[in-house]
Short mmCIF file of C-alpha atoms (C1' of nucleotides) and ligand atoms in Angstrom, two decimals:
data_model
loop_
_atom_site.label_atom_id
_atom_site.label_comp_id
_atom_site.label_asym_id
_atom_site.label_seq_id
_atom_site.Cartn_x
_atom_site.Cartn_y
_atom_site.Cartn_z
CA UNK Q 1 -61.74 -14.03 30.45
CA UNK Q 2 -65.38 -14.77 30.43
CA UNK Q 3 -65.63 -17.63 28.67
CA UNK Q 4 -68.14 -20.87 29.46
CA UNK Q 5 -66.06 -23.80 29.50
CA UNK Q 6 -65.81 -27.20 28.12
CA UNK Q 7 -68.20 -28.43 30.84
CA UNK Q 8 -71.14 -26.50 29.03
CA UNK Q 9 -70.16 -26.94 25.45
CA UNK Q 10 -70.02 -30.69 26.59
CA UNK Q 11 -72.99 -31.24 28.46
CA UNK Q 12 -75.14 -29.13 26.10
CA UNK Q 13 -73.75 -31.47 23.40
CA UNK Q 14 -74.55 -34.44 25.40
CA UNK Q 15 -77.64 -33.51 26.46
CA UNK Q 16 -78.76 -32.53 22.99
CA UNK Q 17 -78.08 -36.49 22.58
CA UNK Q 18 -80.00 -37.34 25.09
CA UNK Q 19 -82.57 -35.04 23.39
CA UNK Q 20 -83.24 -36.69 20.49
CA UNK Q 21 -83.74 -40.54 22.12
CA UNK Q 22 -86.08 -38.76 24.58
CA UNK Q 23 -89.09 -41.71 24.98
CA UNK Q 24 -86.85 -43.57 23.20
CA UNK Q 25 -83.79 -45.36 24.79
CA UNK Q 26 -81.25 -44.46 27.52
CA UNK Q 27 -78.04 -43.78 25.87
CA UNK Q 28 -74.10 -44.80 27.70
CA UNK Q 29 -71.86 -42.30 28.09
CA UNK Q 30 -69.00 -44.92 26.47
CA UNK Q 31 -71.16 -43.44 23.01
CA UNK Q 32 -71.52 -40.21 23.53
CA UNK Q 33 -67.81 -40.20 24.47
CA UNK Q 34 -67.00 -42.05 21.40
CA UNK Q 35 -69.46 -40.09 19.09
CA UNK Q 36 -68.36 -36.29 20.22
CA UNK Q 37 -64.90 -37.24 20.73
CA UNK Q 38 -64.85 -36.85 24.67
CA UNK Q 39 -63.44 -38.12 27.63
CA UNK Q 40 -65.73 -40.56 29.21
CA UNK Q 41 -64.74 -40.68 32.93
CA UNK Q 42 -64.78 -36.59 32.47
CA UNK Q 43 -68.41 -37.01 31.05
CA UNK Q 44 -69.42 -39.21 34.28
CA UNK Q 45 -68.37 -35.91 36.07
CA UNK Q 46 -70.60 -33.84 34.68
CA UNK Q 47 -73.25 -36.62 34.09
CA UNK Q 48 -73.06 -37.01 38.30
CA UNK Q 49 -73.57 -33.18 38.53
CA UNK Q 50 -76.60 -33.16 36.18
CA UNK Q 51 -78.60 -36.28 38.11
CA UNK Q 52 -78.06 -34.32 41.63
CA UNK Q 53 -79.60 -31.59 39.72
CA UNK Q 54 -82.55 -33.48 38.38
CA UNK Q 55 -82.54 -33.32 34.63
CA UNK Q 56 -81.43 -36.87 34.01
CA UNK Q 57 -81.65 -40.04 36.13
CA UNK Q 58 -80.02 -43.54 35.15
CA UNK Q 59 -80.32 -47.00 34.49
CA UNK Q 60 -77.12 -49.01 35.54
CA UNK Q 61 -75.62 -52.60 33.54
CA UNK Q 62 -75.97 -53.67 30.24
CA UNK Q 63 -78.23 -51.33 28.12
CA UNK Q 64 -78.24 -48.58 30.55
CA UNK Q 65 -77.76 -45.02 30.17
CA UNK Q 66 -78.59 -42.12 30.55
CA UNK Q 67 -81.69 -40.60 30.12
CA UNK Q 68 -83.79 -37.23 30.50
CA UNK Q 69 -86.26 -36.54 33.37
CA UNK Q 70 -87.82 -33.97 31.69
CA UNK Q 71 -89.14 -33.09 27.80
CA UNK Q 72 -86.56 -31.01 25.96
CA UNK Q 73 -89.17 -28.15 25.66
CA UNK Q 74 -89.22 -27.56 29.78
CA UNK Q 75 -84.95 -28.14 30.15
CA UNK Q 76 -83.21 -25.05 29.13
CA UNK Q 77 -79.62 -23.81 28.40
CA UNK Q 78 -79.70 -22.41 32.10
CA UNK Q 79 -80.37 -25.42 34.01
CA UNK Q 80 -77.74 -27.62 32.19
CA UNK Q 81 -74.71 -24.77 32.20
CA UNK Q 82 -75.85 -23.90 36.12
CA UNK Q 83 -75.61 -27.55 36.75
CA UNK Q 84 -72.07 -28.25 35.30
CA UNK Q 85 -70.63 -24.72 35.28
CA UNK Q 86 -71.30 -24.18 39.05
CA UNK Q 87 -73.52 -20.99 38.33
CA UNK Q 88 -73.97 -18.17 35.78
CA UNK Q 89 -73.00 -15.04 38.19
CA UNK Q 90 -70.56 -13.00 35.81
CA UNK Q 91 -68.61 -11.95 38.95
CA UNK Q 92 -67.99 -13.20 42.38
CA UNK Q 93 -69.62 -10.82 44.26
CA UNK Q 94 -73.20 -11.19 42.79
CA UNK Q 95 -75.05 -13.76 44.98
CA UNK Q 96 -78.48 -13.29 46.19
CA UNK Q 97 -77.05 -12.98 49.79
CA UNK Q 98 -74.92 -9.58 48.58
CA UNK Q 99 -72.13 -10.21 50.78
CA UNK Q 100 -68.77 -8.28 49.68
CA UNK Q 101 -68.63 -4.94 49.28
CA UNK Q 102 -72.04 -3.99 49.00
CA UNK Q 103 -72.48 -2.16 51.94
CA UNK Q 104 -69.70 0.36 51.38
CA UNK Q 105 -71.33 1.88 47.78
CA UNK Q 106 -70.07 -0.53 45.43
CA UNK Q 107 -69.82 1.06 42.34
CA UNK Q 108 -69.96 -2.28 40.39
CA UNK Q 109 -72.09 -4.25 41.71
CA UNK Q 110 -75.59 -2.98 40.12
CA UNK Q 111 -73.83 -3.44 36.43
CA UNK Q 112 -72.64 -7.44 37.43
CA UNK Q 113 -76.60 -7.92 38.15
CA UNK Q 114 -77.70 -6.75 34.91
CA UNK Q 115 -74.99 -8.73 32.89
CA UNK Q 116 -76.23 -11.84 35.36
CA UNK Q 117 -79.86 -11.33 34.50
CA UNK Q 118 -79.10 -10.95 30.96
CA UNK Q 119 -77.63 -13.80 30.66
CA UNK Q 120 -79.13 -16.04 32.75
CA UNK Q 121 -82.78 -14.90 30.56
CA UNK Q 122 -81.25 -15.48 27.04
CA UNK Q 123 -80.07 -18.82 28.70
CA UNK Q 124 -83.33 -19.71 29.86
CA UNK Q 125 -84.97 -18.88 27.13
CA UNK Q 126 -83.02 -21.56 24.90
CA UNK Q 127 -84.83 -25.32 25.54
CA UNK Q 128 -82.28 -28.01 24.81
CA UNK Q 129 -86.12 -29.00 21.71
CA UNK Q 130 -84.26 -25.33 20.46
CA UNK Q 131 -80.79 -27.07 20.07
CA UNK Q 132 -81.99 -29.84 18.65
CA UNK Q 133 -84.50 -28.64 15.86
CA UNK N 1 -66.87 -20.63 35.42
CA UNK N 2 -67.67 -17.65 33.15
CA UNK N 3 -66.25 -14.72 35.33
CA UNK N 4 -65.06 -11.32 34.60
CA UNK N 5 -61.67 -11.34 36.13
CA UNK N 6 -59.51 -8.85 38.70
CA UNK N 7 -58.90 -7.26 35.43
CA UNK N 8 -62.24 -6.25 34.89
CA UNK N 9 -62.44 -4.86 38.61
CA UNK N 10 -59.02 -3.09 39.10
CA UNK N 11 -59.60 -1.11 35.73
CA UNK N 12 -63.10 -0.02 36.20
CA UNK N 13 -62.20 0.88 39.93
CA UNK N 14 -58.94 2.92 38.64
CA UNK N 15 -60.70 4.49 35.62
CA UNK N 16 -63.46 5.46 38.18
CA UNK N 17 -60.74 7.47 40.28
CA UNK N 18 -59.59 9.26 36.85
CA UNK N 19 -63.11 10.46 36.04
CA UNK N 20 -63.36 11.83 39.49
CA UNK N 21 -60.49 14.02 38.80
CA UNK N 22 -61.04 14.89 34.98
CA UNK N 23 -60.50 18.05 33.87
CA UNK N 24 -58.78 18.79 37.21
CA UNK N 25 -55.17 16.44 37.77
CA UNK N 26 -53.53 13.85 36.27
CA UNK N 27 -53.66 10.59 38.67
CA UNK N 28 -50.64 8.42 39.52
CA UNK N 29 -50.60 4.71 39.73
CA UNK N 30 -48.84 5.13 42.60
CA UNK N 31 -51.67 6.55 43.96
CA UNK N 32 -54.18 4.23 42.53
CA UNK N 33 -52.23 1.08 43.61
CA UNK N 34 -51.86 2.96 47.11
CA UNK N 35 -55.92 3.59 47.59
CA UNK N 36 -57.24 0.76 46.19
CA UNK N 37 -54.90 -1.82 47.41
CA UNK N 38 -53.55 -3.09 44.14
CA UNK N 39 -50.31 -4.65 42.91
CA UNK N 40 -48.86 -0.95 41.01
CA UNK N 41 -47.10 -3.14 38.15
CA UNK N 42 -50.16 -5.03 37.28
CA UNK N 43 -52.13 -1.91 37.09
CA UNK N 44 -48.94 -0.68 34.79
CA UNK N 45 -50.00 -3.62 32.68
CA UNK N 46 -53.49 -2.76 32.52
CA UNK N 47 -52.76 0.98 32.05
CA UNK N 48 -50.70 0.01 28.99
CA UNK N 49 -53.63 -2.40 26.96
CA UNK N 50 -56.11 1.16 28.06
CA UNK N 51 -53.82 3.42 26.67
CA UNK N 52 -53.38 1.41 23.25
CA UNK N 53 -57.07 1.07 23.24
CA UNK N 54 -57.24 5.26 23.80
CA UNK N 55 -59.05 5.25 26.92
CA UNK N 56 -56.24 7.17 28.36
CA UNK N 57 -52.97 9.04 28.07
CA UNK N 58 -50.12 9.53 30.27
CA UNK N 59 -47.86 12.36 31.76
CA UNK N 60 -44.19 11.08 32.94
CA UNK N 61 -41.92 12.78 35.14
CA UNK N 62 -42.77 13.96 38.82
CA UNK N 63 -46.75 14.96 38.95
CA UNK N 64 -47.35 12.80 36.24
CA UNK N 65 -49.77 10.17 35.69
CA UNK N 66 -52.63 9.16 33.84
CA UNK N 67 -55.88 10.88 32.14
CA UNK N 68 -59.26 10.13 30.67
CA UNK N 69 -59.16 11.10 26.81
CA UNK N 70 -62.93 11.13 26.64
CA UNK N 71 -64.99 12.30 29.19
CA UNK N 72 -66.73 9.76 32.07
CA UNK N 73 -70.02 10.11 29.45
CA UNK N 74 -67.98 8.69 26.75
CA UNK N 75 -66.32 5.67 28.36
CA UNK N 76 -68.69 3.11 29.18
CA UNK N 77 -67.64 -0.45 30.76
CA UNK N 78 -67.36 -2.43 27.04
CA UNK N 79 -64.75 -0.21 26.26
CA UNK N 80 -62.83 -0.65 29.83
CA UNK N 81 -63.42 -4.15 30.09
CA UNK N 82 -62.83 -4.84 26.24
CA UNK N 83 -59.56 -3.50 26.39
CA UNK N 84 -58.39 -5.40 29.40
CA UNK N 85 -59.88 -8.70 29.46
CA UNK N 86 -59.68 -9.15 26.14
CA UNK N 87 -62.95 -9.56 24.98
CA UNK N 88 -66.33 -10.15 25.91
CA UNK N 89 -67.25 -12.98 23.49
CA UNK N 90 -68.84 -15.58 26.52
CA UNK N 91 -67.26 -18.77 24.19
CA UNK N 92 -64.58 -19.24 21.61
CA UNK N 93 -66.71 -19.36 18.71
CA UNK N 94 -68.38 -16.51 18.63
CA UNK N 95 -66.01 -14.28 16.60
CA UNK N 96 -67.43 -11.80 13.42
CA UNK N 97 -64.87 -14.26 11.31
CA UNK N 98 -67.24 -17.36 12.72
CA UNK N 99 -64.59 -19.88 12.24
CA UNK N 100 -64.75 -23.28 13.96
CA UNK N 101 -67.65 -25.62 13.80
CA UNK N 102 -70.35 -23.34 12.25
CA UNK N 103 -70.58 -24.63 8.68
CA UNK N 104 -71.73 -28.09 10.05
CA UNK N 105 -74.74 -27.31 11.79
CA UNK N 106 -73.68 -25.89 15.29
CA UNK N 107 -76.33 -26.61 17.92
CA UNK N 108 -75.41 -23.51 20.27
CA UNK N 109 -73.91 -20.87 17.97
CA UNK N 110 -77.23 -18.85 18.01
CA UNK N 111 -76.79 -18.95 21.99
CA UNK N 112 -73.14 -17.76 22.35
CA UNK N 113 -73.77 -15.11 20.17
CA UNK N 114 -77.29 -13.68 21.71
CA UNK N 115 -75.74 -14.20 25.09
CA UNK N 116 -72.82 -12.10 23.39
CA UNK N 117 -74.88 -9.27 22.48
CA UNK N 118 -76.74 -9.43 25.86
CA UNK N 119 -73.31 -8.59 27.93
CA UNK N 120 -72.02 -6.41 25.24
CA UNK N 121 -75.24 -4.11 25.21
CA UNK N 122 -75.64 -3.77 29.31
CA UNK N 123 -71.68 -2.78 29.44
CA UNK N 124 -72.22 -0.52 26.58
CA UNK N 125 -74.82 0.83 28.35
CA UNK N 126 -73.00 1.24 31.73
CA UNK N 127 -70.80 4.62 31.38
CA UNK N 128 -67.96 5.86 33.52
CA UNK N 129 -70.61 8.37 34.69
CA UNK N 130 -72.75 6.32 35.90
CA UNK N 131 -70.03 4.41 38.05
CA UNK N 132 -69.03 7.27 39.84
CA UNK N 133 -72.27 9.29 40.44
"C1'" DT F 1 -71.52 -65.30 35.04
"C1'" DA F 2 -69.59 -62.11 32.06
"C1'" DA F 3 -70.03 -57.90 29.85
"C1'" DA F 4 -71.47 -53.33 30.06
"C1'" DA F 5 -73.08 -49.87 32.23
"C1'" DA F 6 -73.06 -46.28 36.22
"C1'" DC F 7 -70.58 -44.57 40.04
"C1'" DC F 8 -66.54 -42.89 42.87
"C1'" DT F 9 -62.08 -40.60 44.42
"C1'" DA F 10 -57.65 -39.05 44.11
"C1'" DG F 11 -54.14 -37.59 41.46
"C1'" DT F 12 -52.04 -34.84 37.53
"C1'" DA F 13 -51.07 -32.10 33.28
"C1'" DA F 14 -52.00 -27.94 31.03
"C1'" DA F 15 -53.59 -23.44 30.83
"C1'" DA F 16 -54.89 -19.06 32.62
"C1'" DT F 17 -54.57 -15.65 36.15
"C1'" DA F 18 -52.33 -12.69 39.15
"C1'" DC F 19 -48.81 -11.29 40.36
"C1'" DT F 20 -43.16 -9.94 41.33
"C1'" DA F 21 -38.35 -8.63 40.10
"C1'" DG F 22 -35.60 -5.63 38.22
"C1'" DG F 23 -34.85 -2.79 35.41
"C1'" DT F 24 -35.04 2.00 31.57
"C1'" DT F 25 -36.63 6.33 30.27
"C1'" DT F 26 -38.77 10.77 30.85
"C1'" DT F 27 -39.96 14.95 33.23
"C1'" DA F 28 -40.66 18.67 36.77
"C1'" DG F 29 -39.08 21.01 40.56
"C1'" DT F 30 -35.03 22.53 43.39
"C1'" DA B 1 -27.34 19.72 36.75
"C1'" DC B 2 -29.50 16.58 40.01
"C1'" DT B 3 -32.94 14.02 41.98
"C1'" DA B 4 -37.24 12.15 42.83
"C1'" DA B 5 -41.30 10.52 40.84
"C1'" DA B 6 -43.58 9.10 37.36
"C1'" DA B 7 -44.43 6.01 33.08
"C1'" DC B 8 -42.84 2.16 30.56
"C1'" DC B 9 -40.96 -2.60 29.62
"C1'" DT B 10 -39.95 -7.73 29.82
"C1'" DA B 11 -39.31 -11.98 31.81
"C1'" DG B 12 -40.13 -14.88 35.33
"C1'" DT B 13 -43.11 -17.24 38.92
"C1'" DA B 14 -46.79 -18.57 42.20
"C1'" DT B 15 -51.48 -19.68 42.44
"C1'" DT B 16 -55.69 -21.20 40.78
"C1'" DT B 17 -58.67 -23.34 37.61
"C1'" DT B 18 -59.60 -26.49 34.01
"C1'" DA B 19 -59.44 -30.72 31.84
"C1'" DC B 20 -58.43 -34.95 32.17
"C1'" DT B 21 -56.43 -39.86 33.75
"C1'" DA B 22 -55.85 -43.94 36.74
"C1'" DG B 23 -57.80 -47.34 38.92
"C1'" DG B 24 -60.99 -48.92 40.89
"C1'" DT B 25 -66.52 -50.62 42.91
"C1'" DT B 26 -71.15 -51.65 42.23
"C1'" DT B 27 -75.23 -52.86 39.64
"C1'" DT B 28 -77.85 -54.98 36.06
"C1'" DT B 29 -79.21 -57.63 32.12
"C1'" DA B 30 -78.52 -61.18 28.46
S1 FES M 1 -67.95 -6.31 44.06
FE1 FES M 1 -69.46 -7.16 45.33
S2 FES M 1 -70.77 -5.57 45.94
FE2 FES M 1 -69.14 -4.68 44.82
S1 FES M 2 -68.99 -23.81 18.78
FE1 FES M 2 -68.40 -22.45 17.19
S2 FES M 2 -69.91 -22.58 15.66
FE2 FES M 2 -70.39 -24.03 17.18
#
DNA sequence: TAAAAACCTAGTAAAATACTAGGTTTTAGT
DNA sequence: ACTAAAACCTAGTATTTTACTAGGTTTTTA
């Protein structure tokens, strides 16, 4: 019903963490799990999609973590929800290929753009320094 | 993953079909289900949430079917999609009540709600007219 | 060398979506 | 009056997606 799910709400939450130890230390998923109340193994899920999409890298064993490749000014809403979420296209058909029904006159398809672009600029627009302050 | 469902398709495509024929016949779903290649009960079940949100009435009996209220001008997209998804609020929080976690400090509340208004104000914008022209 | 972290995959429970089955009621034309 | 075609109604179900668990391995630092 057009809704994000959990996978934003969580990574934006976790992120925002991650966020405010910036230069500061790498933080384990075991306490962001413990501190907003959330699955760990389902945080290594999204935690796995956000390092193959280059906002965070790691550091493995005792003292590891988590940490962020990039200030919280230059990572916005956009680039953490497209990384977990999968992608912001309100509808199925809106990919910059435009493969379904364009050819034959959609009447849709023009309207799903505009809701896309809206969104995706408000999302971009938000930097995760935004969430935090 | 934040997509408008069938819902959202199968009504706009059916209410585009009854603003090619306002002011001339009423349109089965029959019809409808026939052209468009959709189940005829779940359009039945769509049809009823648009006619308690007056988009459209109905005729029984043979040559019946259904009928704009307003005209094509007056119906835009929010209303359609409104009525049959649901809602267009992108995330669970952003209702005018503003329940849940606001009072503590919500990081993305802001966010939900401008991405909210985004979508809301390009369907709004989006008429039946425009669909069909 | 042990603890604590990331990393990995497959399975599963719960919820939402997209239907179907099987009716009844109403109405217009014959 | 009868019949066909339409709306109208409810409960059930199949499919898909979401959210999560189980049960590991690999790596690193104290
Ligand atoms: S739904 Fe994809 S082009 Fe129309
Ligand atoms: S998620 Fe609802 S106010 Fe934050």
């Amino acid at each position: 019903m057009l809704k994000f799910t959990t996978k934003a709400e969580y990574s934006l939450r976790a992120m925002a963490i991650l966020a405010k130890n910036y230069k500061k230390t790498a933080v384990s998923l075991a306490k962001i799990a413990r501190e907003e109340k959330i699955s760990k193994v389902y945080l290594e899920q999204l935690f796995s999609k956000l390092k193959k999409n280059h906002l965070v890298t790691a550091n493995k064993g005792v003292n590891g973590g988590y940490i962020l490749l990039r200030s919280p000014e230059n990572v916005s809403a956009a680039d953490i929800i497209e990384a977990t979420e999968g992608s912001l296209e309100p509808f199925y058909c809106v990919s910059p290929k435009g493969n379904c029904c364009a050819k034959k006159g959609c009447l849709t398809r023009k309207m799903w753009i505009k809701v896309h672009q809206g969104i995706k600029i408000t999302l971009e627009n938000t930097k995760l320094s935004d969430l935090i302050k």
